[in-house]
Amino acid sequence: MQKAQENRDVLAGAWADQEEYVSRVIRLNEEAYTRTGVHPKALVHSFGCQQNVSDGEKLKGMLVQMGYQPTDELDEADVVLYNTCAVRENAEDRVYGLLGQLKHNKEKKPSMIIGLCGCMVQQEHVADRIRRSYRHVDLVFGTHVMHTLPRLLWEAATSGHMVVDITDSENGIVEGLPVVRGEGAKAWVPVMYGCDNFCTYCVVPYVRGRERSRESAQVVQEVRELVAQGYKEVMLLGQNVNSYGKGLAEEIDFSGLLEKVNGIEGDFRIRFMTSHPKDASKRLFETMARCEKVCKHLHLPVQCGSNRILERMNRRYSVEEYLRLIDDARSAMPGISFSSDIIVGFPGETYEDFSATLALIRQVRYDSLYTFIYSPRRGTKAAQMEDPISREEKGIWFRELLGVQEEIGAQRLASYVGRTLRVLVEGYEKTGEGLLTGRSEENAVVCFPGDASLIGQFVQVRARGVRRGALVGEIAPQQSGSSV
Ligand code: 5AD
Ligand code: SF4
């Protein structure tokens, strides 16, 4: 416990230590502006999960602090940073494809700095491949040294060679990094980093290191500031939020953190992800039920409905235990909605195992599912297991799963018709029909006619029907047009 405390102390000044390099890069950018009359621009693109998107907001924050203007246009970018994901092979393939294309941009504009960071490049074999075959890349850095971007960028800009830092450190959390958040009224707030679970298919524990939690005071302070700035929804993030608090000097678990965040004054709501079923408990559900700001929606990844496969996945719960959790959550919160992650075609999975997954889905009746075909990841246990089922066969199972869920999802959505839902309005729908769109507390997409002034506000919407995977409705009569 003492050690964790020391580690955090060590990293407390980690961002301040970058000050000298921030100043140096600012000077470089000022010189460039004097020369060209154009402000240097930086593009950050994050792949993968919300944790990565949240890291991307900090990367943008650091770049803005160093004098770059954010851009989404590759052609005008002076720095391009791909914040990569390693969870599945196709995410990695996309990055290699984009890197190939970037070669032409670099030829046209040799001063462009191309950087890669995040989970994918934290893997030694990936960093080696970049070193060998993608020489137009200037900067490669992993998940543990993200806060040293100013120094790394300075070195990349001035050294004339590829700068690589994939140092793996087990410690610490760096507080105080600047953040440039995405548009809208929702904000990501990481509460813990890393994962100690070592599910046999998953590369995350290898690339993001051991679990470590932020002090609750830091989380509360951040949420308080967000609420004061007008944010209406905070998503508390972690690979496994239910193990929040381990290693902290203070005596706290995730339920305790939820209580504290719920106690912050203001009109906002709280979501969180991801919960591991092995650590979810009645205590968590009772806390969720009691905390009026916590959305009554639970993302509880089951991955598979066969005990044999769950064991091979090292998930450390059985189907029966999982179903008991669902029952407990429903008893504590009768209207709760669920979503889940499913992996199809884990090594050794048979059609019988897969059928058990279908049966579980039919029993739980999730509102939505995130479904993946198993992707072997180098260095994981599952990558060593026999995997006799062909990709084609897995594709057939996968489509069957989608079909089953489509029906359940539609029925779940229809069950909201007639109800009045509290919707956080996100903007206008892409279809061009002029409807506003947002999400209910249960995480259902709800569309309705309304005025642009409602964007970013909570609105009570009466659901009238279902159309293309979303509820359609109208503002509930009692408040006619005003936000709540
Ligand atoms: N192959 C396919 N899906 C995976 N996931 C994690 N690792 C793999 C893999 N090797 C999925 C899990 C996890 C989600 C974030 O990604 O379902 O919950
Ligand atoms: Fe990967 Fe399992 Fe950790 Fe989730 S809990 S990040 S699936 S190892």
Short mmCIF file of C-alpha atoms and ligand atoms in Angstrom, two decimals:
data_model
loop_
_atom_site.label_atom_id
_atom_site.label_comp_id
_atom_site.label_asym_id
_atom_site.label_seq_id
_atom_site.Cartn_x
_atom_site.Cartn_y
_atom_site.Cartn_z
CA MET A 1 0.00 0.00 0.00
CA GLN A 2 2.83 2.34 0.97
CA LYS A 3 4.50 1.54 -2.34
CA ALA A 4 1.49 2.55 -4.41
CA GLN A 5 1.42 5.81 -2.55
CA GLU A 6 5.08 6.43 -3.28
CA ASN A 7 4.60 5.66 -6.94
CA ARG A 8 1.82 8.17 -7.24
CA ASP A 9 3.96 10.76 -5.53
CA VAL A 10 6.73 10.14 -8.00
CA LEU A 11 4.39 10.75 -10.90
CA ALA A 12 2.61 13.69 -9.33
CA GLY A 13 5.09 16.08 -10.92
CA ALA A 14 5.44 14.12 -14.16
CA TRP A 15 3.53 16.61 -16.27
CA ALA A 16 5.23 19.62 -14.69
CA ASP A 17 8.55 17.97 -15.65
CA GLN A 18 7.57 18.39 -19.30
CA GLU A 19 7.36 22.17 -19.01
CA GLU A 20 10.78 22.79 -20.53
CA TYR A 21 9.87 20.74 -23.62
CA VAL A 22 6.46 22.37 -23.90
CA SER A 23 8.28 25.72 -24.11
CA ARG A 24 10.73 24.40 -26.67
CA VAL A 25 7.98 23.08 -28.95
CA ILE A 26 6.05 26.33 -28.55
CA ARG A 27 9.17 28.17 -29.77
CA LEU A 28 9.48 25.82 -32.77
CA ASN A 29 5.85 26.50 -33.62
CA GLU A 30 6.26 30.26 -33.26
CA GLU A 31 9.20 30.16 -35.65
CA ALA A 32 7.14 28.13 -38.11
CA TYR A 33 4.31 30.66 -37.85
CA THR A 34 6.69 33.57 -38.46
CA ARG A 35 8.05 31.77 -41.53
CA THR A 36 4.79 30.64 -43.08
CA GLY A 37 2.04 32.78 -41.55
CA VAL A 38 0.10 29.57 -40.83
CA HIS A 39 -0.50 28.11 -37.37
CA PRO A 40 0.93 24.59 -37.06
CA LYS A 41 -1.83 22.02 -36.82
CA ALA A 42 -2.14 18.59 -35.23
CA LEU A 43 -4.43 15.70 -36.03
CA VAL A 44 -5.09 13.03 -33.39
CA HIS A 45 -7.09 9.97 -34.33
CA SER A 46 -7.97 7.39 -31.68
CA PHE A 47 -8.98 3.84 -32.51
CA GLY A 48 -10.73 1.39 -30.23
CA CYS A 49 -12.31 1.75 -26.82
CA GLN A 50 -13.43 4.76 -24.76
CA GLN A 51 -10.27 4.58 -22.68
CA ASN A 52 -8.32 5.26 -25.86
CA VAL A 53 -10.66 8.08 -26.85
CA SER A 54 -10.10 9.54 -23.41
CA ASP A 55 -6.31 9.25 -23.84
CA GLY A 56 -6.72 10.92 -27.24
CA GLU A 57 -8.37 13.91 -25.53
CA LYS A 58 -5.26 14.28 -23.38
CA LEU A 59 -2.95 13.96 -26.38
CA LYS A 60 -4.93 16.77 -28.02
CA GLY A 61 -4.74 18.75 -24.79
CA MET A 62 -0.95 18.46 -24.69
CA LEU A 63 -0.63 19.37 -28.37
CA VAL A 64 -2.81 22.46 -27.94
CA GLN A 65 -0.69 23.46 -24.95
CA MET A 66 2.35 23.20 -27.23
CA GLY A 67 0.83 25.66 -29.68
CA TYR A 68 -0.84 23.38 -32.23
CA GLN A 69 -4.34 23.97 -33.50
CA PRO A 70 -6.47 20.80 -33.69
CA THR A 71 -7.49 19.65 -37.16
CA ASP A 72 -9.27 16.70 -38.75
CA GLU A 73 -7.75 17.37 -42.18
CA LEU A 74 -4.75 15.21 -42.96
CA ASP A 75 -3.60 17.58 -45.71
CA GLU A 76 -3.13 20.51 -43.37
CA ALA A 77 -1.68 18.58 -40.41
CA ASP A 78 1.92 19.19 -39.31
CA VAL A 79 1.65 16.45 -36.70
CA VAL A 80 -0.38 13.30 -37.24
CA LEU A 81 -0.83 11.05 -34.23
CA TYR A 82 -2.58 7.70 -34.46
CA ASN A 83 -3.59 6.48 -31.02
CA THR A 84 -3.87 2.77 -31.75
CA CYS A 85 -5.79 -0.25 -30.43
CA ALA A 86 -4.52 -3.82 -30.09
CA VAL A 87 -7.63 -5.70 -29.02
CA ARG A 88 -8.30 -7.26 -32.41
CA GLU A 89 -6.26 -7.82 -35.54
CA ASN A 90 -8.45 -5.73 -37.88
CA ALA A 91 -7.82 -2.59 -35.78
CA GLU A 92 -4.09 -3.15 -36.28
CA ASP A 93 -4.46 -3.86 -40.00
CA ARG A 94 -6.26 -0.55 -40.47
CA VAL A 95 -3.35 1.30 -38.91
CA TYR A 96 -0.81 -0.44 -41.16
CA GLY A 97 -3.01 0.48 -44.15
CA LEU A 98 -3.20 4.14 -43.10
CA LEU A 99 0.54 4.24 -42.49
CA GLY A 100 1.11 3.06 -46.05
CA GLN A 101 -1.04 5.94 -47.34
CA LEU A 102 0.73 8.46 -45.11
CA LYS A 103 3.95 7.79 -46.95
CA HIS A 104 2.62 9.91 -49.84
CA ASN A 105 1.65 12.75 -47.51
CA LYS A 106 5.12 12.70 -46.02
CA GLU A 107 6.71 12.82 -49.49
CA LYS A 108 4.62 15.90 -50.30
CA LYS A 109 5.35 17.51 -46.94
CA PRO A 110 8.61 16.17 -45.46
CA SER A 111 8.31 18.34 -42.33
CA MET A 112 5.19 16.45 -41.26
CA ILE A 113 5.69 14.48 -38.02
CA ILE A 114 4.01 11.09 -38.05
CA GLY A 115 3.47 9.54 -34.65
CA LEU A 116 2.00 6.27 -33.42
CA CYS A 117 1.03 5.63 -29.83
CA GLY A 118 -1.24 3.53 -27.67
CA CYS A 119 -1.86 -0.17 -27.15
CA MET A 120 -0.80 -1.56 -30.53
CA VAL A 121 2.69 -0.07 -30.47
CA GLN A 122 3.22 -1.01 -26.82
CA GLN A 123 3.82 -4.52 -28.23
CA GLU A 124 7.52 -5.11 -28.92
CA HIS A 125 6.90 -6.98 -32.17
CA VAL A 126 4.80 -4.10 -33.55
CA ALA A 127 7.40 -1.49 -32.61
CA ASP A 128 10.01 -3.66 -34.38
CA ARG A 129 7.89 -3.90 -37.51
CA ILE A 130 7.44 -0.11 -37.58
CA ARG A 131 11.17 0.40 -37.10
CA ARG A 132 11.96 -1.99 -39.97
CA SER A 133 9.22 -1.34 -42.51
CA TYR A 134 7.69 2.08 -41.88
CA ARG A 135 10.69 4.39 -41.84
CA HIS A 136 8.61 7.44 -42.61
CA VAL A 137 7.25 7.25 -39.04
CA ASP A 138 8.97 9.76 -36.74
CA LEU A 139 7.64 8.87 -33.33
CA VAL A 140 6.43 5.69 -31.58
CA PHE A 141 5.41 5.64 -27.93
CA GLY A 142 3.44 3.33 -25.71
CA THR A 143 0.71 3.70 -23.12
CA HIS A 144 3.00 4.21 -20.11
CA VAL A 145 4.84 7.32 -21.33
CA MET A 146 2.00 9.22 -22.94
CA HIS A 147 2.55 12.22 -20.64
CA THR A 148 6.07 12.68 -22.01
CA LEU A 149 4.72 13.66 -25.43
CA PRO A 150 6.37 17.13 -25.28
CA ARG A 151 9.86 15.62 -24.85
CA LEU A 152 9.25 12.88 -27.42
CA LEU A 153 7.84 15.33 -29.95
CA TRP A 154 10.74 17.71 -29.43
CA GLU A 155 13.20 14.87 -30.02
CA ALA A 156 11.31 13.67 -33.09
CA ALA A 157 11.26 17.19 -34.53
CA THR A 158 14.92 17.91 -33.95
CA SER A 159 16.84 14.61 -33.98
CA GLY A 160 16.28 13.53 -37.57
CA HIS A 161 15.68 9.90 -36.58
CA MET A 162 12.72 7.79 -35.45
CA VAL A 163 12.11 8.20 -31.71
CA VAL A 164 10.76 5.08 -30.01
CA ASP A 165 9.77 4.77 -26.35
CA ILE A 166 7.72 1.79 -25.30
CA THR A 167 9.00 1.69 -21.73
CA ASP A 168 6.77 -0.49 -19.57
CA SER A 169 6.30 0.81 -16.05
CA GLU A 170 4.05 -0.80 -13.51
CA ASN A 171 3.41 2.29 -11.52
CA GLY A 172 1.49 5.39 -11.34
CA ILE A 173 -1.09 7.68 -12.64
CA VAL A 174 -0.28 11.08 -14.03
CA GLU A 175 -2.75 13.72 -12.92
CA GLY A 176 -3.12 17.21 -14.27
CA LEU A 177 -2.70 16.60 -18.01
CA PRO A 178 -4.51 19.15 -20.16
CA VAL A 179 -7.61 17.83 -21.95
CA VAL A 180 -9.39 18.88 -25.12
CA ARG A 181 -12.74 17.09 -24.93
CA GLY A 182 -14.95 16.10 -27.83
CA GLU A 183 -18.04 18.15 -28.57
CA GLY A 184 -21.27 17.54 -26.73
CA ALA A 185 -22.51 17.28 -23.20
CA LYS A 186 -20.89 13.93 -22.38
CA ALA A 187 -17.44 13.56 -20.84
CA TRP A 188 -15.19 10.56 -20.22
CA VAL A 189 -13.59 10.32 -16.79
CA PRO A 190 -11.07 7.50 -16.25
CA VAL A 191 -11.19 6.13 -12.72
CA MET A 192 -8.71 3.31 -13.07
CA TYR A 193 -6.18 2.09 -15.59
CA GLY A 194 -4.85 -1.32 -16.56
CA CYS A 195 -6.19 -4.81 -16.01
CA ASP A 196 -5.06 -7.73 -13.84
CA ASN A 197 -7.52 -10.29 -15.10
CA PHE A 198 -5.63 -11.97 -17.91
CA CYS A 199 -8.62 -13.34 -19.80
CA THR A 200 -6.81 -15.76 -22.08
CA TYR A 201 -7.83 -14.04 -25.34
CA CYS A 202 -7.04 -10.49 -24.29
CA VAL A 203 -3.95 -8.43 -24.91
CA VAL A 204 -4.98 -5.53 -22.66
CA PRO A 205 -3.17 -6.67 -19.47
CA TYR A 206 0.05 -6.85 -21.51
CA VAL A 207 -0.24 -3.43 -23.12
CA ARG A 208 -1.88 -1.39 -20.37
CA GLY A 209 -0.15 -2.85 -17.35
CA ARG A 210 -1.41 -3.52 -13.84
CA GLU A 211 -4.57 -2.11 -12.32
CA ARG A 212 -4.20 1.24 -10.63
CA SER A 213 -6.90 3.60 -9.42
CA ARG A 214 -7.13 7.35 -9.26
CA GLU A 215 -7.72 8.83 -5.83
CA SER A 216 -11.41 9.45 -5.34
CA ALA A 217 -10.75 13.13 -4.56
CA GLN A 218 -9.21 13.54 -8.04
CA VAL A 219 -12.22 11.89 -9.70
CA VAL A 220 -14.70 13.94 -7.69
CA GLN A 221 -12.81 17.15 -8.44
CA GLU A 222 -12.79 16.42 -12.17
CA VAL A 223 -16.51 15.62 -12.24
CA ARG A 224 -17.30 18.71 -10.20
CA GLU A 225 -15.47 20.87 -12.75
CA LEU A 226 -17.21 19.15 -15.65
CA VAL A 227 -20.62 19.75 -14.12
CA ALA A 228 -19.72 23.40 -13.51
CA GLN A 229 -18.78 23.65 -17.20
CA GLY A 230 -22.22 22.36 -18.15
CA TYR A 231 -21.53 18.70 -18.94
CA LYS A 232 -24.65 16.59 -18.43
CA GLU A 233 -23.25 13.08 -18.47
CA VAL A 234 -20.04 11.59 -17.14
CA MET A 235 -18.86 8.13 -18.12
CA LEU A 236 -16.58 6.67 -15.46
CA LEU A 237 -14.05 4.55 -17.29
CA GLY A 238 -11.85 1.60 -16.52
CA GLN A 239 -11.06 -1.81 -18.02
CA ASN A 240 -12.60 -3.25 -14.90
CA VAL A 241 -14.22 -0.54 -12.78
CA ASN A 242 -15.43 -3.06 -10.20
CA SER A 243 -11.90 -3.48 -8.91
CA TYR A 244 -11.60 0.27 -8.37
CA GLY A 245 -9.78 1.17 -5.16
CA LYS A 246 -7.25 -1.68 -5.00
CA GLY A 247 -3.87 -0.36 -3.88
CA LEU A 248 -5.16 3.05 -2.84
CA ALA A 249 -4.27 4.37 0.60
CA GLU A 250 -7.93 5.30 1.14
CA GLU A 251 -10.49 2.60 1.97
CA ILE A 252 -12.87 2.71 -0.99
CA ASP A 253 -14.43 0.48 -3.64
CA PHE A 254 -16.36 1.31 -6.81
CA SER A 255 -19.70 1.53 -4.98
CA GLY A 256 -18.13 4.05 -2.63
CA LEU A 257 -16.86 6.06 -5.58
CA LEU A 258 -20.30 6.02 -7.21
CA GLU A 259 -21.82 7.37 -3.98
CA LYS A 260 -19.29 10.20 -3.90
CA VAL A 261 -19.80 11.17 -7.54
CA ASN A 262 -23.56 10.91 -7.10
CA GLY A 263 -23.26 13.33 -4.19
CA ILE A 264 -21.92 16.10 -6.43
CA GLU A 265 -24.54 18.78 -6.85
CA GLY A 266 -25.97 19.51 -10.27
CA ASP A 267 -28.20 18.18 -12.99
CA PHE A 268 -26.15 15.44 -14.60
CA ARG A 269 -26.15 11.68 -14.95
CA ILE A 270 -23.54 9.00 -14.40
CA ARG A 271 -22.64 5.98 -16.50
CA PHE A 272 -19.73 3.61 -16.09
CA MET A 273 -17.93 0.87 -17.95
CA THR A 274 -16.67 -1.80 -17.97
CA SER A 275 -17.84 -4.07 -15.16
CA HIS A 276 -16.37 -7.53 -14.87
CA PRO A 277 -19.03 -10.01 -13.71
CA LYS A 278 -16.63 -11.70 -11.29
CA ASP A 279 -16.47 -8.48 -9.23
CA ALA A 280 -20.03 -7.21 -9.69
CA SER A 281 -22.05 -7.55 -6.51
CA LYS A 282 -25.40 -6.92 -4.84
CA ARG A 283 -23.69 -4.03 -3.10
CA LEU A 284 -23.01 -2.43 -6.48
CA PHE A 285 -26.62 -2.92 -7.62
CA GLU A 286 -28.01 -1.54 -4.37
CA THR A 287 -25.75 1.49 -4.73
CA MET A 288 -26.85 1.99 -8.33
CA ALA A 289 -30.48 1.77 -7.25
CA ARG A 290 -29.96 4.29 -4.47
CA CYS A 291 -27.95 6.81 -6.50
CA GLU A 292 -30.50 8.81 -8.49
CA LYS A 293 -27.92 10.16 -10.94
CA VAL A 294 -26.63 6.72 -11.94
CA CYS A 295 -28.26 5.47 -15.15
CA LYS A 296 -30.10 2.21 -14.76
CA HIS A 297 -28.13 0.51 -17.47
CA LEU A 298 -25.40 -2.04 -16.98
CA HIS A 299 -22.78 -3.15 -19.47
CA LEU A 300 -21.85 -6.56 -18.12
CA PRO A 301 -19.75 -8.49 -20.67
CA VAL A 302 -20.46 -12.20 -20.52
CA GLN A 303 -18.34 -13.14 -23.58
CA CYS A 304 -19.84 -16.62 -23.90
CA GLY A 305 -22.70 -18.78 -22.60
CA SER A 306 -20.80 -22.04 -22.17
CA ASN A 307 -19.10 -22.86 -18.86
CA ARG A 308 -16.48 -24.93 -20.63
CA ILE A 309 -15.44 -21.97 -22.77
CA LEU A 310 -15.73 -19.45 -19.93
CA GLU A 311 -13.23 -21.56 -18.04
CA ARG A 312 -10.85 -21.66 -20.99
CA MET A 313 -11.25 -17.90 -21.24
CA ASN A 314 -10.27 -17.58 -17.54
CA ARG A 315 -13.35 -15.47 -16.86
CA ARG A 316 -13.78 -16.87 -13.34
CA TYR A 317 -17.58 -17.03 -13.25
CA SER A 318 -20.10 -19.58 -14.46
CA VAL A 319 -23.23 -19.01 -16.55
CA GLU A 320 -25.28 -19.72 -13.43
CA GLU A 321 -23.40 -17.10 -11.41
CA TYR A 322 -23.77 -14.60 -14.22
CA LEU A 323 -27.52 -15.17 -14.46
CA ARG A 324 -27.81 -14.74 -10.71
CA LEU A 325 -26.15 -11.33 -11.06
CA ILE A 326 -28.66 -10.36 -13.73
CA ASP A 327 -31.49 -11.42 -11.40
CA ASP A 328 -29.98 -9.49 -8.48
CA ALA A 329 -29.60 -6.38 -10.63
CA ARG A 330 -33.21 -6.70 -11.83
CA SER A 331 -34.47 -7.15 -8.27
CA ALA A 332 -32.64 -4.00 -7.17
CA MET A 333 -33.65 -2.02 -10.31
CA PRO A 334 -36.72 -3.49 -12.05
CA GLY A 335 -36.40 -1.31 -15.19
CA ILE A 336 -32.67 -1.86 -15.71
CA SER A 337 -31.36 -2.53 -19.22
CA PHE A 338 -28.31 -4.63 -20.04
CA SER A 339 -25.71 -4.75 -22.74
CA SER A 340 -22.82 -7.15 -23.19
CA ASP A 341 -19.76 -8.17 -25.20
CA ILE A 342 -19.74 -11.54 -26.94
CA ILE A 343 -16.83 -13.34 -28.57
CA VAL A 344 -17.75 -15.88 -31.23
CA GLY A 345 -15.38 -18.70 -32.18
CA PHE A 346 -13.01 -18.82 -29.21
CA PRO A 347 -10.46 -21.65 -29.75
CA GLY A 348 -12.13 -25.00 -29.16
CA GLU A 349 -15.67 -23.57 -29.15
CA THR A 350 -18.15 -25.96 -30.74
CA TYR A 351 -21.54 -25.20 -32.22
CA GLU A 352 -23.00 -26.61 -29.01
CA ASP A 353 -21.05 -24.05 -26.94
CA PHE A 354 -22.16 -21.34 -29.32
CA SER A 355 -25.80 -22.47 -28.95
CA ALA A 356 -25.41 -22.02 -25.20
CA THR A 357 -24.46 -18.39 -25.89
CA LEU A 358 -27.62 -17.97 -27.96
CA ALA A 359 -29.67 -19.49 -25.13
CA LEU A 360 -28.12 -17.10 -22.61
CA ILE A 361 -28.83 -14.10 -24.82
CA ARG A 362 -32.46 -15.18 -25.15
CA GLN A 363 -32.68 -15.56 -21.40
CA VAL A 364 -31.09 -12.23 -20.42
CA ARG A 365 -32.65 -10.22 -23.27
CA TYR A 366 -29.99 -7.56 -23.73
CA ASP A 367 -30.91 -4.21 -25.21
CA SER A 368 -27.74 -4.34 -27.27
CA LEU A 369 -24.63 -6.41 -27.82
CA TYR A 370 -21.08 -5.73 -28.96
CA THR A 371 -20.17 -8.83 -30.91
CA PHE A 372 -16.73 -9.93 -32.07
CA ILE A 373 -15.24 -12.86 -33.90
CA TYR A 374 -12.30 -14.18 -31.90
CA SER A 375 -9.02 -12.68 -33.06
CA PRO A 376 -5.79 -14.39 -31.95
CA ARG A 377 -3.46 -12.00 -30.13
CA ARG A 378 0.25 -12.68 -29.92
CA GLY A 379 1.50 -13.43 -26.41
CA THR A 380 -1.90 -14.47 -25.04
CA LYS A 381 -2.69 -18.01 -23.82
CA ALA A 382 -5.58 -18.48 -26.23
CA ALA A 383 -3.29 -17.83 -29.19
CA GLN A 384 -1.56 -21.14 -28.30
CA MET A 385 -4.80 -23.14 -28.18
CA GLU A 386 -6.06 -25.39 -30.96
CA ASP A 387 -8.54 -23.55 -33.10
CA PRO A 388 -10.04 -26.01 -35.57
CA ILE A 389 -13.13 -24.06 -36.65
CA SER A 390 -12.66 -22.11 -39.89
CA ARG A 391 -13.17 -18.38 -40.18
CA GLU A 392 -16.06 -19.04 -42.61
CA GLU A 393 -17.83 -21.24 -40.07
CA LYS A 394 -17.34 -18.62 -37.37
CA GLY A 395 -18.77 -16.06 -39.76
CA ILE A 396 -21.93 -18.15 -40.11
CA TRP A 397 -22.31 -18.42 -36.33
CA PHE A 398 -21.66 -14.70 -36.01
CA ARG A 399 -24.47 -13.86 -38.43
CA GLU A 400 -26.80 -16.21 -36.59
CA LEU A 401 -25.98 -14.37 -33.36
CA LEU A 402 -26.68 -11.00 -34.98
CA GLY A 403 -30.04 -12.28 -36.23
CA VAL A 404 -31.08 -13.48 -32.78
CA GLN A 405 -30.00 -10.23 -31.11
CA GLU A 406 -31.68 -8.10 -33.76
CA GLU A 407 -35.01 -9.66 -32.85
CA ILE A 408 -34.45 -9.32 -29.10
CA GLY A 409 -33.16 -5.75 -29.44
CA ALA A 410 -36.23 -4.78 -31.48
CA GLN A 411 -38.55 -6.31 -28.88
CA ARG A 412 -36.71 -4.52 -26.09
CA LEU A 413 -36.99 -1.24 -27.95
CA ALA A 414 -40.70 -1.81 -28.58
CA SER A 415 -41.19 -2.35 -24.85
CA TYR A 416 -40.34 1.33 -24.26
CA VAL A 417 -43.15 2.53 -26.54
CA GLY A 418 -45.75 4.41 -24.52
CA ARG A 419 -43.26 5.36 -21.81
CA THR A 420 -41.84 8.80 -21.11
CA LEU A 421 -38.05 8.72 -21.12
CA ARG A 422 -35.50 11.23 -19.93
CA VAL A 423 -33.33 11.89 -22.95
CA LEU A 424 -30.02 13.73 -23.13
CA VAL A 425 -30.19 15.41 -26.53
CA GLU A 426 -27.06 14.98 -28.64
CA GLY A 427 -27.93 16.75 -31.89
CA TYR A 428 -29.84 16.33 -35.12
CA GLU A 429 -30.19 12.88 -36.67
CA LYS A 430 -28.01 12.18 -39.68
CA THR A 431 -30.98 11.14 -41.87
CA GLY A 432 -31.81 14.77 -42.60
CA GLU A 433 -35.42 14.48 -41.44
CA GLY A 434 -34.81 17.24 -38.93
CA LEU A 435 -35.35 15.12 -35.84
CA LEU A 436 -33.32 15.57 -32.69
CA THR A 437 -31.63 12.47 -31.31
CA GLY A 438 -30.33 11.47 -27.92
CA ARG A 439 -30.17 8.62 -25.46
CA SER A 440 -32.44 7.63 -22.64
CA GLU A 441 -31.16 6.58 -19.25
CA GLU A 442 -31.55 2.97 -20.43
CA ASN A 443 -29.24 3.84 -23.36
CA ALA A 444 -31.96 3.59 -26.01
CA VAL A 445 -31.65 5.97 -28.97
CA VAL A 446 -34.65 8.30 -29.04
CA CYS A 447 -35.56 10.67 -31.92
CA PHE A 448 -38.13 13.45 -31.77
CA PRO A 449 -38.95 16.80 -33.38
CA GLY A 450 -37.56 19.75 -31.50
CA ASP A 451 -35.63 22.93 -31.42
CA ALA A 452 -31.79 23.20 -31.61
CA SER A 453 -31.80 24.92 -28.22
CA LEU A 454 -32.53 21.53 -26.65
CA ILE A 455 -29.17 20.07 -27.74
CA GLY A 456 -27.14 19.26 -24.65
CA GLN A 457 -30.24 19.33 -22.40
CA PHE A 458 -32.38 16.70 -20.72
CA VAL A 459 -35.83 16.42 -22.25
CA GLN A 460 -38.76 14.18 -21.28
CA VAL A 461 -39.80 12.37 -24.45
CA ARG A 462 -42.84 10.20 -24.87
CA ALA A 463 -41.91 7.20 -27.05
CA ARG A 464 -44.56 6.62 -29.75
CA GLY A 465 -42.97 3.99 -31.97
CA VAL A 466 -39.85 2.33 -33.34
CA ARG A 467 -38.04 3.13 -36.56
CA ARG A 468 -34.66 1.89 -37.83
CA GLY A 469 -33.29 0.77 -34.47
CA ALA A 470 -34.43 3.87 -32.60
CA LEU A 471 -37.47 5.06 -30.68
CA VAL A 472 -39.42 7.94 -32.15
CA GLY A 473 -41.56 10.17 -30.03
CA GLU A 474 -42.39 13.66 -29.01
CA ILE A 475 -41.68 15.96 -26.12
CA ALA A 476 -43.93 14.97 -23.23
CA PRO A 477 -46.88 17.39 -23.01
CA GLN A 478 -46.40 18.59 -19.43
CA GLN A 479 -43.17 20.41 -20.24
CA SER A 480 -43.91 21.25 -23.91
CA GLY A 481 -40.63 22.46 -25.31
CA SER A 482 -38.72 23.40 -22.21
CA SER A 483 -35.69 21.54 -20.99
CA VAL A 484 -35.62 20.00 -17.58
N1 5AD B 1 -10.78 -11.30 -30.04
C1 5AD B 1 -12.06 -10.84 -30.13
N2 5AD B 1 -12.62 -10.02 -29.25
C2 5AD B 1 -11.86 -9.63 -28.21
N3 5AD B 1 -12.13 -8.83 -27.16
C3 5AD B 1 -11.03 -8.73 -26.39
N4 5AD B 1 -10.05 -9.46 -26.91
C4 5AD B 1 -10.53 -10.04 -28.03
C5 5AD B 1 -10.00 -10.92 -29.00
N5 5AD B 1 -8.74 -11.38 -28.92
C6 5AD B 1 -13.45 -8.23 -26.94
C7 5AD B 1 -14.06 -8.68 -25.63
C8 5AD B 1 -13.94 -7.47 -24.76
C9 5AD B 1 -14.07 -6.37 -25.77
C10 5AD B 1 -13.58 -5.04 -25.32
O1 5AD B 1 -13.31 -6.82 -26.86
O2 5AD B 1 -15.41 -9.00 -25.87
O3 5AD B 1 -14.93 -7.41 -23.77
FE1 SF4 B 2 -9.24 -7.94 -21.38
FE2 SF4 B 2 -10.50 -9.50 -19.57
FE3 SF4 B 2 -9.09 -7.31 -18.76
FE4 SF4 B 2 -11.41 -6.98 -20.10
S1 SF4 B 2 -11.18 -7.95 -18.07
S2 SF4 B 2 -9.45 -5.89 -20.48
S3 SF4 B 2 -11.39 -8.73 -21.52
S4 SF4 B 2 -8.26 -9.16 -19.73
#
